[in-house]
PDB file of C-alpha atoms in Angstrom:
ATOM      1  CA  MET A   1     -11.239 -25.166 -32.925  1.00 86.00           C
ATOM      2  CA  ILE A   2     -11.149 -27.970 -30.373  1.00 94.00           C
ATOM      3  CA  SER A   3      -7.242 -29.314 -30.056  1.00 96.00           C
ATOM      4  CA  ALA A   4      -4.717 -30.778 -27.820  1.00 97.00           C
ATOM      5  CA  GLN A   5      -3.069 -27.769 -28.881  1.00 97.00           C
ATOM      6  CA  ARG A   6      -5.104 -25.425 -27.978  1.00 97.00           C
ATOM      7  CA  TYR A   7      -6.052 -26.544 -24.691  1.00 98.00           C
ATOM      8  CA  ALA A   8      -2.142 -27.097 -23.957  1.00 97.00           C
ATOM      9  CA  GLU A   9      -2.018 -23.385 -24.587  1.00 97.00           C
ATOM     10  CA  ALA A  10      -4.854 -22.530 -22.207  1.00 97.00           C
ATOM     11  CA  VAL A  11      -3.495 -24.235 -19.586  1.00 98.00           C
ATOM     12  CA  ARG A  12       0.138 -22.645 -19.240  1.00 98.00           C
ATOM     13  CA  PRO A  13      -1.506 -19.641 -18.301  1.00 98.00           C
ATOM     14  CA  VAL A  14      -3.562 -21.082 -15.706  1.00 98.00           C
ATOM     15  CA  LEU A  15      -0.703 -22.960 -14.301  1.00 98.00           C
ATOM     16  CA  ASP A  16       1.698 -19.299 -14.501  1.00 98.00           C
ATOM     17  CA  ARG A  17      -1.394 -17.431 -12.551  1.00 97.00           C
ATOM     18  CA  LEU A  18      -1.399 -20.537 -10.136  1.00 98.00           C
ATOM     19  CA  VAL A  19       2.362 -20.184  -8.958  1.00 98.00           C
ATOM     20  CA  ASP A  20       1.915 -16.265  -8.902  1.00 97.00           C
ATOM     21  CA  SER A  21      -0.902 -16.027  -6.779  1.00 98.00           C
ATOM     22  CA  GLN A  22      -0.819 -19.043  -4.569  1.00 98.00           C
ATOM     23  CA  ALA A  23       2.443 -18.712  -3.840  1.00 98.00           C
ATOM     24  CA  ALA A  24       1.844 -17.010   0.082  1.00 98.00           C
ATOM     25  CA  ALA A  25      -0.710 -19.547   0.540  1.00 98.00           C
ATOM     26  CA  VAL A  26       1.371 -22.278  -0.090  1.00 98.00           C
ATOM     27  CA  ASP A  27       3.316 -21.038   2.200  1.00 98.00           C
ATOM     28  CA  ARG A  28       0.807 -20.741   4.819  1.00 98.00           C
ATOM     29  CA  ALA A  29      -0.299 -24.087   3.979  1.00 98.00           C
ATOM     30  CA  ALA A  30       2.903 -25.819   3.940  1.00 98.00           C
ATOM     31  CA  ASP A  31       4.113 -24.237   7.737  1.00 98.00           C
ATOM     32  CA  LEU A  32       0.867 -25.621   8.894  1.00 98.00           C
ATOM     33  CA  ILE A  33       1.512 -29.365   7.484  1.00 98.00           C
ATOM     34  CA  ALA A  34       4.976 -28.957   8.365  1.00 98.00           C
ATOM     35  CA  GLY A  35       4.541 -28.027  11.805  1.00 97.00           C
ATOM     36  CA  GLY A  36       2.097 -30.900  12.670  1.00 97.00           C
ATOM     37  CA  LEU A  37       4.469 -33.799  10.549  1.00 97.00           C
ATOM     38  CA  ARG A  38       7.424 -32.427  12.877  1.00 95.00           C
ATOM     39  CA  ALA A  39       4.637 -32.465  15.775  1.00 95.00           C
ATOM     40  CA  GLY A  40       4.096 -36.392  15.110  1.00 95.00           C
ATOM     41  CA  GLY A  41       0.605 -36.051  13.308  1.00 97.00           C
ATOM     42  CA  VAL A  42      -0.360 -37.324   9.809  1.00 98.00           C
ATOM     43  CA  LEU A  43      -1.442 -35.273   6.997  1.00 98.00           C
ATOM     44  CA  GLN A  44      -5.097 -36.729   6.070  1.00 98.00           C
ATOM     45  CA  ALA A  45      -6.477 -35.613   2.911  1.00 97.00           C
ATOM     46  CA  PHE A  46      -9.873 -36.035   0.913  1.00 96.00           C
ATOM     47  CA  GLY A  47     -11.872 -35.335  -2.012  1.00 94.00           C
ATOM     48  CA  ALA A  48     -14.713 -36.432  -3.524  1.00 90.00           C
ATOM     49  CA  GLY A  49     -15.392 -37.276  -7.285  1.00 89.00           C
ATOM     50  CA  HIS A  50     -12.673 -35.638  -9.440  1.00 90.00           C
ATOM     51  CA  SER A  51     -11.072 -34.316  -6.383  1.00 93.00           C
ATOM     52  CA  GLU A  52     -10.002 -37.614  -5.326  1.00 93.00           C
ATOM     53  CA  ALA A  53      -7.158 -37.444  -7.823  1.00 94.00           C
ATOM     54  CA  PHE A  54      -5.890 -34.288  -5.254  1.00 95.00           C
ATOM     55  CA  ALA A  55      -5.758 -36.472  -2.343  1.00 95.00           C
ATOM     56  CA  ALA A  56      -4.016 -39.294  -4.384  1.00 94.00           C
ATOM     57  CA  GLU A  57      -1.356 -36.876  -5.713  1.00 96.00           C
ATOM     58  CA  LEU A  58      -0.368 -36.474  -1.929  1.00 96.00           C
ATOM     59  CA  VAL A  59      -0.873 -39.821  -0.517  1.00 96.00           C
ATOM     60  CA  ALA A  60       1.490 -42.638  -1.197  1.00 93.00           C
ATOM     61  CA  ARG A  61       3.422 -41.724  -4.306  1.00 93.00           C
ATOM     62  CA  ALA A  62       6.975 -41.475  -4.982  1.00 96.00           C
ATOM     63  CA  GLY A  63       8.723 -38.891  -3.917  1.00 97.00           C
ATOM     64  CA  GLY A  64       6.179 -38.075  -1.882  1.00 97.00           C
ATOM     65  CA  LEU A  65       5.440 -37.643   2.000  1.00 98.00           C
ATOM     66  CA  VAL A  66       5.371 -40.903   4.056  1.00 98.00           C
ATOM     67  CA  PRO A  67       3.132 -39.617   6.734  1.00 98.00           C
ATOM     68  CA  THR A  68      -0.141 -38.957   4.585  1.00 97.00           C
ATOM     69  CA  ASN A  69      -3.290 -40.695   4.812  1.00 96.00           C
ATOM     70  CA  ARG A  70      -6.043 -40.910   1.926  1.00 95.00           C
ATOM     71  CA  LEU A  71      -9.925 -40.776   3.112  1.00 95.00           C
ATOM     72  CA  SER A  72     -12.468 -41.656   0.592  1.00 92.00           C
ATOM     73  CA  LEU A  73     -16.189 -41.999   0.156  1.00 91.00           C
ATOM     74  CA  HIS A  74     -14.903 -46.058  -0.718  1.00 89.00           C
ATOM     75  CA  ASP A  75     -13.864 -46.087   2.725  1.00 89.00           C
ATOM     76  CA  LEU A  76     -17.234 -46.311   4.171  1.00 88.00           C
ATOM     77  CA  VAL A  77     -17.557 -49.979   2.426  1.00 92.00           C
ATOM     78  CA  LEU A  78     -13.667 -51.018   2.369  1.00 88.00           C
ATOM     79  CA  HIS A  79     -13.349 -50.499   6.126  1.00 90.00           C
ATOM     80  CA  GLY A  80     -16.356 -49.029   7.553  1.00 88.00           C
ATOM     81  CA  ASP A  81     -19.547 -50.924   7.887  1.00 88.00           C
ATOM     82  CA  ALA A  82     -21.932 -49.332   4.597  1.00 90.00           C
ATOM     83  CA  PRO A  83     -23.235 -51.571   2.016  1.00 88.00           C
ATOM     84  CA  ARG A  84     -21.183 -51.949  -1.068  1.00 90.00           C
ATOM     85  CA  ASP A  85     -24.954 -50.373  -2.528  1.00 89.00           C
ATOM     86  CA  LEU A  86     -23.797 -46.895  -0.960  1.00 90.00           C
ATOM     87  CA  LEU A  87     -21.389 -46.251  -3.497  1.00 89.00           C
ATOM     88  CA  ALA A  88     -23.610 -46.846  -6.237  1.00 88.00           C
ATOM     89  CA  ASP A  89     -25.470 -43.476  -5.247  1.00 89.00           C
ATOM     90  CA  PRO A  90     -23.908 -41.023  -7.808  1.00 87.00           C
ATOM     91  CA  LYS A  91     -25.473 -37.953  -5.688  1.00 91.00           C
ATOM     92  CA  LEU A  92     -23.204 -39.283  -2.269  1.00 91.00           C
ATOM     93  CA  GLU A  93     -20.790 -36.820  -1.488  1.00 92.00           C
ATOM     94  CA  ARG A  94     -23.725 -34.083  -1.346  1.00 92.00           C
ATOM     95  CA  ASP A  95     -24.643 -36.721   1.720  1.00 91.00           C
ATOM     96  CA  PRO A  96     -23.302 -34.571   4.793  1.00 93.00           C
ATOM     97  CA  THR A  97     -24.326 -37.522   7.341  1.00 92.00           C
ATOM     98  CA  VAL A  98     -21.226 -39.571   5.327  1.00 93.00           C
ATOM     99  CA  ALA A  99     -18.813 -37.349   6.827  1.00 95.00           C
ATOM    100  CA  HIS A 100     -19.026 -38.712  10.185  1.00 95.00           C
ATOM    101  CA  GLN A 101     -17.735 -41.920   9.538  1.00 94.00           C
ATOM    102  CA  LEU A 102     -15.212 -40.780   7.511  1.00 95.00           C
ATOM    103  CA  TYR A 103     -13.993 -39.030  10.115  1.00 97.00           C
ATOM    104  CA  ALA A 104     -14.552 -41.536  12.593  1.00 95.00           C
ATOM    105  CA  LEU A 105     -11.914 -43.785   9.948  1.00 94.00           C
ATOM    106  CA  ALA A 106      -9.783 -40.951   9.606  1.00 94.00           C
ATOM    107  CA  ALA A 107      -9.013 -41.565  13.905  1.00 94.00           C
ATOM    108  CA  PRO A 108      -7.360 -37.769  14.069  1.00 96.00           C
ATOM    109  CA  GLN A 109      -4.495 -37.447  16.701  1.00 95.00           C
ATOM    110  CA  PRO A 110      -3.724 -34.560  17.696  1.00 92.00           C
ATOM    111  CA  GLY A 111      -0.465 -33.131  15.197  1.00 94.00           C
ATOM    112  CA  ASP A 112      -2.986 -34.113  12.568  1.00 98.00           C
ATOM    113  CA  VAL A 113      -3.627 -31.321   9.867  1.00 98.00           C
ATOM    114  CA  PHE A 114      -6.537 -31.852   6.848  1.00 98.00           C
ATOM    115  CA  VAL A 115      -6.572 -30.880   3.287  1.00 98.00           C
ATOM    116  CA  LEU A 116      -9.570 -31.026   1.873  1.00 98.00           C
ATOM    117  CA  ALA A 117     -10.463 -30.758  -2.183  1.00 97.00           C
ATOM    118  CA  SER A 118     -13.595 -29.678  -3.550  1.00 97.00           C
ATOM    119  CA  GLN A 119     -14.278 -27.931  -7.038  1.00 96.00           C
ATOM    120  CA  SER A 120     -16.996 -26.427  -5.860  1.00 96.00           C
ATOM    121  CA  GLY A 121     -16.961 -26.924  -2.617  1.00 96.00           C
ATOM    122  CA  ILE A 122     -20.354 -26.698  -1.504  1.00 96.00           C
ATOM    123  CA  ASN A 123     -21.448 -30.431  -1.127  1.00 95.00           C
ATOM    124  CA  GLY A 124     -22.635 -31.583   1.832  1.00 93.00           C
ATOM    125  CA  SER A 125     -19.515 -34.493   2.740  1.00 95.00           C
ATOM    126  CA  VAL A 126     -17.170 -32.306   2.640  1.00 97.00           C
ATOM    127  CA  VAL A 127     -18.586 -29.397   4.411  1.00 97.00           C
ATOM    128  CA  GLU A 128     -19.813 -31.564   6.772  1.00 97.00           C
ATOM    129  CA  LEU A 129     -16.345 -33.278   6.763  1.00 98.00           C
ATOM    130  CA  ALA A 130     -14.622 -29.867   7.277  1.00 98.00           C
ATOM    131  CA  THR A 131     -16.932 -28.668  10.270  1.00 98.00           C
ATOM    132  CA  LEU A 132     -16.045 -31.935  11.893  1.00 98.00           C
ATOM    133  CA  VAL A 133     -11.782 -31.269  11.822  1.00 98.00           C
ATOM    134  CA  THR A 134     -12.434 -27.814  12.468  1.00 97.00           C
ATOM    135  CA  ARG A 135     -14.288 -28.862  15.846  1.00 97.00           C
ATOM    136  CA  GLY A 136     -11.708 -31.283  16.840  1.00 97.00           C
ATOM    137  CA  GLY A 137      -9.147 -28.313  16.656  1.00 97.00           C
ATOM    138  CA  HIS A 138      -7.528 -29.688  13.344  1.00 98.00           C
ATOM    139  CA  PRO A 139      -5.622 -26.895  10.743  1.00 98.00           C
ATOM    140  CA  LEU A 140      -7.832 -27.161   8.031  1.00 98.00           C
ATOM    141  CA  ILE A 141      -6.348 -26.868   4.194  1.00 98.00           C
ATOM    142  CA  ALA A 142      -9.297 -26.156   1.291  1.00 98.00           C
ATOM    143  CA  VAL A 143      -8.108 -26.905  -2.110  1.00 98.00           C
ATOM    144  CA  THR A 144     -11.212 -25.336  -4.161  1.00 98.00           C
ATOM    145  CA  SER A 145     -11.959 -23.009  -7.316  1.00 97.00           C
ATOM    146  CA  VAL A 146     -12.870 -19.288  -5.514  1.00 97.00           C
ATOM    147  CA  GLU A 147     -14.763 -18.312  -8.904  1.00 97.00           C
ATOM    148  CA  HIS A 148     -16.989 -21.552  -9.341  1.00 97.00           C
ATOM    149  CA  THR A 149     -17.494 -21.372  -5.245  1.00 97.00           C
ATOM    150  CA  THR A 150     -19.154 -17.622  -4.470  1.00 96.00           C
ATOM    151  CA  ARG A 151     -20.768 -18.118  -8.288  1.00 96.00           C
ATOM    152  CA  VAL A 152     -23.001 -21.565  -6.605  1.00 96.00           C
ATOM    153  CA  ALA A 153     -25.277 -21.793  -3.561  1.00 95.00           C
ATOM    154  CA  PRO A 154     -23.732 -24.736  -0.486  1.00 94.00           C
ATOM    155  CA  ARG A 155     -26.112 -27.182  -0.411  1.00 93.00           C
ATOM    156  CA  HIS A 156     -25.299 -27.630   2.902  1.00 94.00           C
ATOM    157  CA  PRO A 157     -27.685 -27.120   5.648  1.00 92.00           C
ATOM    158  CA  SER A 158     -25.135 -24.557   7.341  1.00 95.00           C
ATOM    159  CA  GLY A 159     -25.052 -22.158   3.974  1.00 94.00           C
ATOM    160  CA  ARG A 160     -21.570 -22.748   4.957  1.00 96.00           C
ATOM    161  CA  ARG A 161     -18.940 -23.342   1.930  1.00 97.00           C
ATOM    162  CA  LEU A 162     -15.874 -25.047   2.545  1.00 98.00           C
ATOM    163  CA  ALA A 163     -13.929 -22.140   1.982  1.00 97.00           C
ATOM    164  CA  ASP A 164     -15.563 -20.600   4.815  1.00 97.00           C
ATOM    165  CA  LEU A 165     -14.352 -22.688   7.471  1.00 98.00           C
ATOM    166  CA  ALA A 166     -10.536 -23.451   6.330  1.00 98.00           C
ATOM    167  CA  ASP A 167      -7.694 -21.758   7.764  1.00 98.00           C
ATOM    168  CA  VAL A 168      -5.688 -21.579   4.717  1.00 98.00           C
ATOM    169  CA  VAL A 169      -7.702 -21.478   0.979  1.00 98.00           C
ATOM    170  CA  LEU A 170      -5.737 -22.743  -1.511  1.00 98.00           C
ATOM    171  CA  ASP A 171      -7.656 -21.287  -5.164  1.00 98.00           C
ATOM    172  CA  ASN A 172      -6.950 -24.187  -7.883  1.00 98.00           C
ATOM    173  CA  GLY A 173      -7.485 -21.182 -10.684  1.00 97.00           C
ATOM    174  CA  ALA A 174     -10.198 -23.588 -12.761  1.00 97.00           C
ATOM    175  CA  PRO A 175     -12.767 -21.258 -14.132  1.00 97.00           C
ATOM    176  CA  TYR A 176     -16.478 -22.099 -13.374  1.00 96.00           C
ATOM    177  CA  GLY A 177     -18.019 -25.684 -13.876  1.00 96.00           C
ATOM    178  CA  ASP A 178     -13.877 -26.268 -14.268  1.00 97.00           C
ATOM    179  CA  ALA A 179     -13.814 -26.574 -18.436  1.00 97.00           C
ATOM    180  CA  LEU A 180     -11.464 -24.257 -20.374  1.00 96.00           C
ATOM    181  CA  LEU A 181     -12.727 -24.503 -23.601  1.00 97.00           C
ATOM    182  CA  PRO A 182     -16.017 -22.946 -24.923  1.00 95.00           C
ATOM    183  CA  LEU A 183     -18.107 -25.243 -27.717  1.00 95.00           C
ATOM    184  CA  GLU A 184     -19.998 -23.643 -30.003  1.00 92.00           C
ATOM    185  CA  GLY A 185     -23.296 -23.166 -28.980  1.00 90.00           C
ATOM    186  CA  GLY A 186     -22.859 -23.494 -25.514  1.00 92.00           C
ATOM    187  CA  GLY A 187     -20.865 -25.455 -22.603  1.00 94.00           C
ATOM    188  CA  ALA A 188     -17.353 -25.961 -22.581  1.00 96.00           C
ATOM    189  CA  VAL A 189     -15.075 -28.526 -22.513  1.00 97.00           C
ATOM    190  CA  CYS A 190     -10.962 -29.777 -21.176  1.00 97.00           C
ATOM    191  CA  ALA A 191     -11.554 -29.278 -17.480  1.00 97.00           C
ATOM    192  CA  VAL A 192      -8.046 -28.012 -15.637  1.00 97.00           C
ATOM    193  CA  SER A 193      -8.575 -28.269 -11.884  1.00 97.00           C
ATOM    194  CA  SER A 194      -7.168 -31.717 -11.771  1.00 95.00           C
ATOM    195  CA  VAL A 195      -4.232 -30.217 -13.733  1.00 97.00           C
ATOM    196  CA  THR A 196      -4.088 -27.038 -11.307  1.00 98.00           C
ATOM    197  CA  THR A 197      -4.483 -29.232  -8.054  1.00 97.00           C
ATOM    198  CA  ALA A 198      -1.680 -31.404  -9.042  1.00 97.00           C
ATOM    199  CA  LEU A 199       0.722 -29.001  -9.529  1.00 98.00           C
ATOM    200  CA  LEU A 200      -0.964 -27.462  -5.724  1.00 98.00           C
ATOM    201  CA  ALA A 201       0.032 -31.215  -4.878  1.00 98.00           C
ATOM    202  CA  GLN A 202       3.941 -30.903  -5.505  1.00 98.00           C
ATOM    203  CA  LEU A 203       4.553 -27.415  -4.686  1.00 98.00           C
ATOM    204  CA  LEU A 204       2.928 -28.437  -1.082  1.00 98.00           C
ATOM    205  CA  THR A 205       5.161 -31.192  -0.651  1.00 98.00           C
ATOM    206  CA  ALA A 206       8.139 -29.277  -1.988  1.00 98.00           C
ATOM    207  CA  GLU A 207       7.873 -26.453   0.620  1.00 98.00           C
ATOM    208  CA  VAL A 208       7.194 -29.017   3.462  1.00 98.00           C
ATOM    209  CA  VAL A 209      10.330 -30.450   2.633  1.00 98.00           C
ATOM    210  CA  ARG A 210      12.141 -26.864   2.194  1.00 98.00           C
ATOM    211  CA  ARG A 211      11.051 -26.764   5.872  1.00 98.00           C
ATOM    212  CA  PHE A 212      12.021 -29.872   7.536  1.00 98.00           C
ATOM    213  CA  HIS A 213      15.361 -29.316   5.629  1.00 97.00           C
ATOM    214  CA  GLN A 214      15.755 -25.491   7.644  1.00 97.00           C
ATOM    215  CA  ALA A 215      15.054 -27.426  10.378  1.00 96.00           C
ATOM    216  CA  GLY A 216      18.066 -29.665  10.154  1.00 97.00           C
ATOM    217  CA  GLU A 217      16.078 -32.766  10.083  1.00 97.00           C
ATOM    218  CA  VAL A 218      15.792 -35.380   7.045  1.00 96.00           C
ATOM    219  CA  PRO A 219      12.470 -35.013   6.167  1.00 97.00           C
ATOM    220  CA  PRO A 220      10.644 -38.518   5.583  1.00 97.00           C
ATOM    221  CA  VAL A 221       9.747 -39.329   1.686  1.00 98.00           C
ATOM    222  CA  TYR A 222       9.185 -42.110  -0.087  1.00 97.00           C
ATOM    223  CA  LEU A 223      10.973 -43.626  -2.849  1.00 97.00           C
ATOM    224  CA  SER A 224       9.614 -45.373  -5.507  1.00 96.00           C
ATOM    225  CA  ALA A 225       8.738 -48.965  -5.010  1.00 94.00           C
ATOM    226  CA  ASN A 226      10.144 -49.514  -8.121  1.00 95.00           C
ATOM    227  CA  VAL A 227      14.042 -49.068  -7.501  1.00 96.00           C
ATOM    228  CA  PRO A 228      16.258 -51.399  -5.814  1.00 96.00           C
ATOM    229  CA  GLY A 229      15.896 -50.775  -1.990  1.00 97.00           C
ATOM    230  CA  GLY A 230      12.559 -48.676  -2.299  1.00 96.00           C
ATOM    231  CA  ASP A 231      10.265 -51.334  -0.695  1.00 96.00           C
ATOM    232  CA  GLU A 232      12.784 -51.408   2.423  1.00 97.00           C
ATOM    233  CA  HIS A 233      13.186 -47.643   2.534  1.00 97.00           C
ATOM    234  CA  ASN A 234       9.378 -47.191   2.546  1.00 96.00           C
ATOM    235  CA  LEU A 235       8.590 -49.498   5.315  1.00 95.00           C
ATOM    236  CA  ALA A 236      10.882 -48.355   7.451  1.00 96.00           C
ATOM    237  CA  LEU A 237       9.577 -45.027   7.326  1.00 96.00           C
ATOM    238  CA  GLU A 238       6.135 -46.713   7.746  1.00 96.00           C
ATOM    239  CA  SER A 239       6.585 -48.192  10.719  1.00 95.00           C
ATOM    240  CA  ARG A 240       6.851 -45.236  12.341  1.00 94.00           C
ATOM    241  CA  TYR A 241       3.220 -44.472  12.040  1.00 94.00           C
ATOM    242  CA  ALA A 242       1.975 -48.018  12.401  1.00 89.00           C
ATOM    243  CA  GLY A 243      -1.779 -48.442  12.140  1.00 89.00           C
ATOM    244  CA  ARG A 244      -2.262 -44.944  11.347  1.00 93.00           C
ATOM    245  CA  LEU A 245      -1.607 -44.699   7.196  1.00 94.00           C
ATOM    246  CA  ARG A 246      -4.312 -47.157   5.236  1.00 88.00           C
ATOM    247  CA  ARG A 247      -2.749 -48.448   2.147  1.00 84.00           C
ATOM    248  CA  THR A 248      -4.940 -49.926  -0.466  1.00 75.00           C
ATOM    249  CA  ALA A 249      -4.041 -51.378  -3.596  1.00 64.00           C
TER     250      ALA A 249
END
C-alpha cells in the first residue's frame, strides 16, 4: 500500500544511514569549503534537473553561508548570450558543451570551491563542468547516488562519471532510480534524493560554521530577510563579495 506514512517510514532509515555513513566525507568536504572561504573564496554550487534543489539549499538562504554562488542552466540565457529556446530542450543537461559557458559565467577566482550535484552523475553538462573545475585547480565535491551512478553507463565522451573527478564524494543514499516505494507491476514512486541532499547541504553548512568557530572567527551567515535588521545584515556581508554572488528572483 502506497501512503504518506509508508514513505515517511522508508525515509527515516535512509536519513539515519546517511548521517552515519557520510560523516567522514562531510568532514573532508567541510575542510575544503571552510579553507576556501577563509582564504576569500566562494562556494560555487551547481545541479541540473531536480539536483538544482541542492544548490538552492546552499545558496542565499536564511541560516546559510553568504559567500555562495548558484550556477544554473538558466544562467546561459539570464546572464549569457544563449537564446531562450535553448531551455526548452529537455535533454540540455546531457550536452557537455554548455558547461564551458557555465564555467565562464561562474568567473571562478583562487580559493573558490565547487560542489556539483547529480543523482546519476553521468550527464554531459555536469561531467564536463567537473572536468573544467579540476583543470582550473579548484577543489571539487560531488553529491551523487553511488548506487545509481555505478549501475549506469556514462554519457560524457570521456567515459567518466562525476564521482571519478571529485576530491570528495558525498553519497546521497538514494537508490537506483531515486524512488523509494515499489509499485505493483514494476516501477517505484516517491523520490528521496531531494530530501537527502537537503540534509547533506545543512550538514555541510553546520560543519563549515564549526570550523570558523574553531578558528575564533565569525562565520558569514545570512539572517532571514524577513526579520528586523535582516536586509542590512545581509547586504553588509554580501558587499565583501561584490560582483561575485549572483542573486536573482
